[in-house]
Structure formats: C-alpha cells, structure tokens
Amino acid sequence: MSLPSMIIKLTLGLLWCIIHLAISLLSLCSHLIFNLECSLISSGLLWKYRNLQLGRLKYLAIVVDSREAKNTVKINQLLYWLKTLGVKYVCLYDIDGVLKKLFEPGMNGSRDNNPGDYLDVSANIKALDCCQKQMTIECISGSDGKEGIAKAANLLCSSYLNGDSYTQENVKSEENVKNEPVFTETDMASALKSIGCAGPEPDLLLVYGPARCHLGFPTWRLRYTEIM
C-alpha cells in the first residue's frame, strides 16, 4: 500500500471517529439537559411550569405498556400527581388489561367487604373515585378496541338484516346494481354506545411505552386528540 493511500485511509478513519464522538457528546448533552429540566420542573423551580392552565383539559387518557403497568407504585404516584394538578377525568389503558385487573376490585369493592385484601393502589383508587369524588377513573384494555368494533359491526349487520330504520335509510341503491349498505359515522357511534364501548374523547393522550403509537387504544375516541 502506497503512502498516499495510507494517509487517506488514516484521515478518513480519524474523521469518522471525530464525527462519532461529536454525535455521542451531543446525544449525552441532550439527555443531561432533558433530565435536568425534568428535575427542575419536579422541584418547582421553573416558574412557567408552576401554574398550569388545565381549564381546557377535560379528559386525559394515559396509555401504558403492559409490563410497566405492573409497577403499581409508579401508577399510583402518577394518579395522585394528576389529582393534585386538578385533572377531573382520567382514562387508563394497557393492551393486556393489567390495569383493569388491578384497579377494578378496589373501585367496585370486594364481595366479602374487605378491600384490604387487595393491592394498596386499588384501595387508593377507590378512595379517589368513590370517596373524594375529585377524579373519575376509567380503565380499558385492548379488548375494548378489537372486540368492541367487532360487536358494533355485528350489531349494525344484524340491524340491517332485520330492517331497522336507522340502517335502512342509509342503503344506497342504483339501477341494475345490487343494494349495498352504507353505514355512517353516526351509525357506528350509535352501535358502539349500544354495546357499551363508547366513551368521551380525551383532549390529550399520553403514551408511556416502547413504541411511538397508541398501542391499540380505541381509535374512534381519538378524532381530535393530541398524542404525546
């Protein structure tokens, strides 16, 4: 290998190392700045985060990864933090229904009237929702999405076959063409409400998970929702 080739190779290698080091330093600085800002916000040192304007936030939805949902301590801390902020309605979601299993016994009460047998987080949620009446909590899972839309579709189909008025009015007919049912958004909303899968649309959806998506949260409740 000639000397110029070696010089070029060493130069390119050194340049790659410098670029890699610069990117790593920028990433580290960004991570440190983010953690510092979070610490300052939590401690209340940043004035602009002391008085949050939550008047327009009527419904808040939180999507949690099912593995993280098992950490009841963090979930409990999150809910109490939201309560102190003045949030009135919270919808908790995880795809496997872990939150449902944890919270529903404490919210509905036990058969033997001994709620102490349940997890502390369930008892705390019961106190929040049933006693203080300061925050309403809804727990849903992936079954409310897939099974809900399937049940709504079956209801619309059976209603159309049975000749119900609200579906027959939306049948599109053309000459020499077989009649095809046309279901509107209103029809679907009515069907979802009939099977108990309808609910208020959250103003804000917070996602805590490995993927940047809503993880199966019912999409018909996200028409005008901001996702973070």
XYZ file of C-alpha atoms in Angstrom:
228
model
C 0.000 0.000 0.000
C 1.389 3.369 -1.031
C 1.961 6.218 1.401
C -0.795 8.489 -0.030
C -3.319 5.644 0.318
C -2.357 5.094 3.937
C -2.651 8.815 4.669
C -6.114 8.976 3.086
C -7.245 5.887 4.993
C -5.971 7.225 8.312
C -7.525 10.624 7.635
C -10.933 9.107 6.852
C -10.739 6.893 9.941
C -9.829 9.852 12.138
C -12.631 11.927 10.610
C -15.156 9.144 11.289
C -14.005 8.904 14.915
C -14.339 12.678 15.363
C -17.865 12.707 13.886
C -18.894 9.719 16.011
C -17.502 11.382 19.142
C -19.274 14.663 18.346
C -22.631 12.919 17.846
C -22.177 10.943 21.067
C -21.379 14.124 23.005
C -24.407 15.907 21.556
C -26.644 12.975 22.480
C -25.215 12.896 26.002
C -25.683 16.650 26.434
C -29.261 16.428 25.174
C -30.001 13.605 27.618
C -28.455 15.522 30.533
C -30.354 18.700 29.665
C -33.622 16.759 29.471
C -33.047 15.131 32.863
C -32.063 18.474 34.388
C -35.194 20.129 33.023
C -37.354 17.296 34.399
C -35.724 17.701 37.810
C -36.281 21.460 37.785
C -39.919 21.012 36.780
C -40.483 18.431 39.523
C -38.891 20.683 42.138
C -40.984 23.676 41.054
C -38.014 25.926 40.296
C -39.204 26.791 36.789
C -41.831 29.498 37.136
C -43.631 28.821 33.843
C -44.491 25.284 34.976
C -45.867 26.277 38.371
C -49.287 27.390 37.219
C -50.502 25.028 34.517
C -53.582 26.118 32.600
C -55.670 22.943 32.749
C -59.045 24.531 32.182
C -59.247 23.160 28.640
C -58.111 19.669 29.673
C -61.409 17.956 30.449
C -60.431 14.360 29.664
C -56.956 12.854 29.875
C -56.047 9.401 28.551
C -52.872 7.552 29.512
C -51.526 4.590 27.535
C -49.113 2.387 29.479
C -47.131 -0.604 28.284
C -48.449 -3.763 29.973
C -45.071 -4.508 31.535
C -44.867 -1.024 33.021
C -48.485 -1.265 34.176
C -47.448 -3.883 36.739
C -45.460 -1.212 38.598
C -48.321 -0.185 40.862
C -46.214 2.269 42.851
C -45.482 4.455 39.821
C -49.066 4.237 38.575
C -50.316 5.285 41.994
C -47.871 8.207 42.129
C -48.932 9.308 38.648
C -52.609 9.334 39.581
C -52.063 11.291 42.779
C -49.926 13.774 40.866
C -52.747 14.217 38.353
C -55.204 14.684 41.215
C -53.084 17.436 42.725
C -52.972 19.142 39.318
C -56.756 19.205 39.247
C -57.405 16.672 36.480
C -61.022 15.517 36.805
C -61.244 12.603 34.357
C -58.521 10.031 33.612
C -58.725 7.064 31.267
C -56.082 4.366 31.853
C -55.273 1.907 29.068
C -52.974 -1.041 28.533
C -53.426 -3.628 25.815
C -53.399 -6.714 28.072
C -55.823 -5.382 30.684
C -53.339 -5.362 33.575
C -54.708 -2.073 34.905
C -58.261 -3.394 34.779
C -57.328 -6.379 36.918
C -55.502 -4.173 39.418
C -57.993 -1.345 39.776
C -61.479 -2.778 39.321
C -61.526 -4.766 42.613
C -60.652 -1.638 44.568
C -63.127 0.541 42.667
C -66.036 -1.894 42.802
C -65.390 -3.303 46.256
C -64.930 -6.928 47.217
C -67.613 -9.495 47.781
C -66.609 -10.013 51.398
C -66.443 -6.245 52.025
C -62.768 -6.499 52.861
C -60.929 -4.199 50.434
C -57.757 -4.520 52.476
C -57.090 -7.837 50.780
C -56.438 -6.020 47.523
C -53.429 -4.047 46.424
C -52.832 -0.673 48.018
C -53.157 1.037 44.658
C -56.682 -0.350 44.260
C -57.703 0.968 47.659
C -56.216 4.347 46.828
C -58.079 4.469 43.531
C -61.292 3.595 45.337
C -60.664 6.468 47.733
C -60.055 8.828 44.838
C -63.065 7.829 42.802
C -65.693 6.847 45.356
C -64.961 8.898 48.447
C -63.408 12.191 47.486
C -65.216 12.492 44.156
C -62.292 14.550 42.882
C -61.282 12.382 39.935
C -63.158 9.902 37.773
C -61.043 6.979 36.577
C -61.827 4.692 33.657
C -59.834 1.529 32.882
C -59.923 -0.002 29.401
C -57.851 -2.580 27.549
C -57.237 -3.936 24.077
C -60.456 -5.961 24.240
C -62.422 -2.710 24.298
C -60.886 -1.914 20.919
C -60.919 -5.081 18.809
C -63.880 -6.791 20.428
C -65.770 -3.523 20.650
C -65.535 -2.755 16.947
C -66.396 -6.382 16.091
C -69.518 -6.296 18.289
C -70.540 -2.951 16.807
C -70.137 -4.322 13.270
C -72.224 -7.390 14.143
C -74.916 -5.160 15.628
C -75.027 -2.995 12.501
C -75.181 -6.060 10.272
C -77.985 -7.683 12.263
C -79.874 -4.379 12.420
C -79.615 -4.024 8.649
C -80.760 -7.594 8.033
C -83.665 -7.135 10.442
C -84.719 -3.980 8.617
C -84.155 -1.399 11.356
C -84.975 2.123 10.234
C -81.693 3.833 11.052
C -79.754 1.442 8.822
C -82.287 1.059 6.038
C -82.292 4.815 5.489
C -78.624 4.641 4.542
C -78.913 1.989 1.831
C -77.511 3.159 -1.493
C -79.496 1.873 -4.492
C -78.559 2.102 -8.149
C -80.127 0.658 -11.269
C -79.077 -2.897 -12.114
C -76.721 -2.886 -9.147
C -77.238 -4.902 -6.017
C -78.144 -2.783 -2.992
C -75.198 -2.195 -0.670
C -75.492 -0.926 2.904
C -73.723 2.338 3.654
C -73.095 2.891 7.350
C -72.263 6.386 8.505
C -70.132 7.553 11.396
C -73.312 8.275 13.325
C -74.452 4.673 12.868
C -71.142 3.352 14.176
C -71.227 5.724 17.147
C -74.762 4.584 17.995
C -73.732 0.932 17.747
C -70.698 1.454 19.965
C -72.867 3.246 22.501
C -75.403 0.432 22.431
C -72.800 -2.211 23.308
C -71.191 -0.039 25.991
C -67.911 0.685 24.190
C -68.469 4.377 23.586
C -66.875 6.980 25.782
C -65.715 10.581 25.912
C -62.938 11.612 23.557
C -59.819 12.636 25.504
C -58.302 16.039 24.864
C -54.797 14.681 25.459
C -53.303 11.184 25.167
C -50.034 10.467 26.982
C -48.178 7.355 25.794
C -45.707 5.575 28.073
C -44.303 2.669 26.090
C -41.548 1.372 23.805
C -43.358 2.308 20.578
C -44.492 5.729 19.412
C -48.116 4.742 18.844
C -51.365 4.460 20.788
C -50.832 0.683 21.331
C -54.370 -0.240 20.338
C -56.291 2.497 22.157
C -59.822 2.699 20.640
C -59.319 4.887 17.589
C -62.923 6.111 17.461
C -62.159 8.069 20.635
C -59.127 9.833 19.134
C -60.654 12.003 16.424
C -59.439 15.318 17.841
C -56.973 14.092 20.451
C -53.432 15.383 20.799
C -50.998 12.483 21.283
C -47.737 12.880 23.182
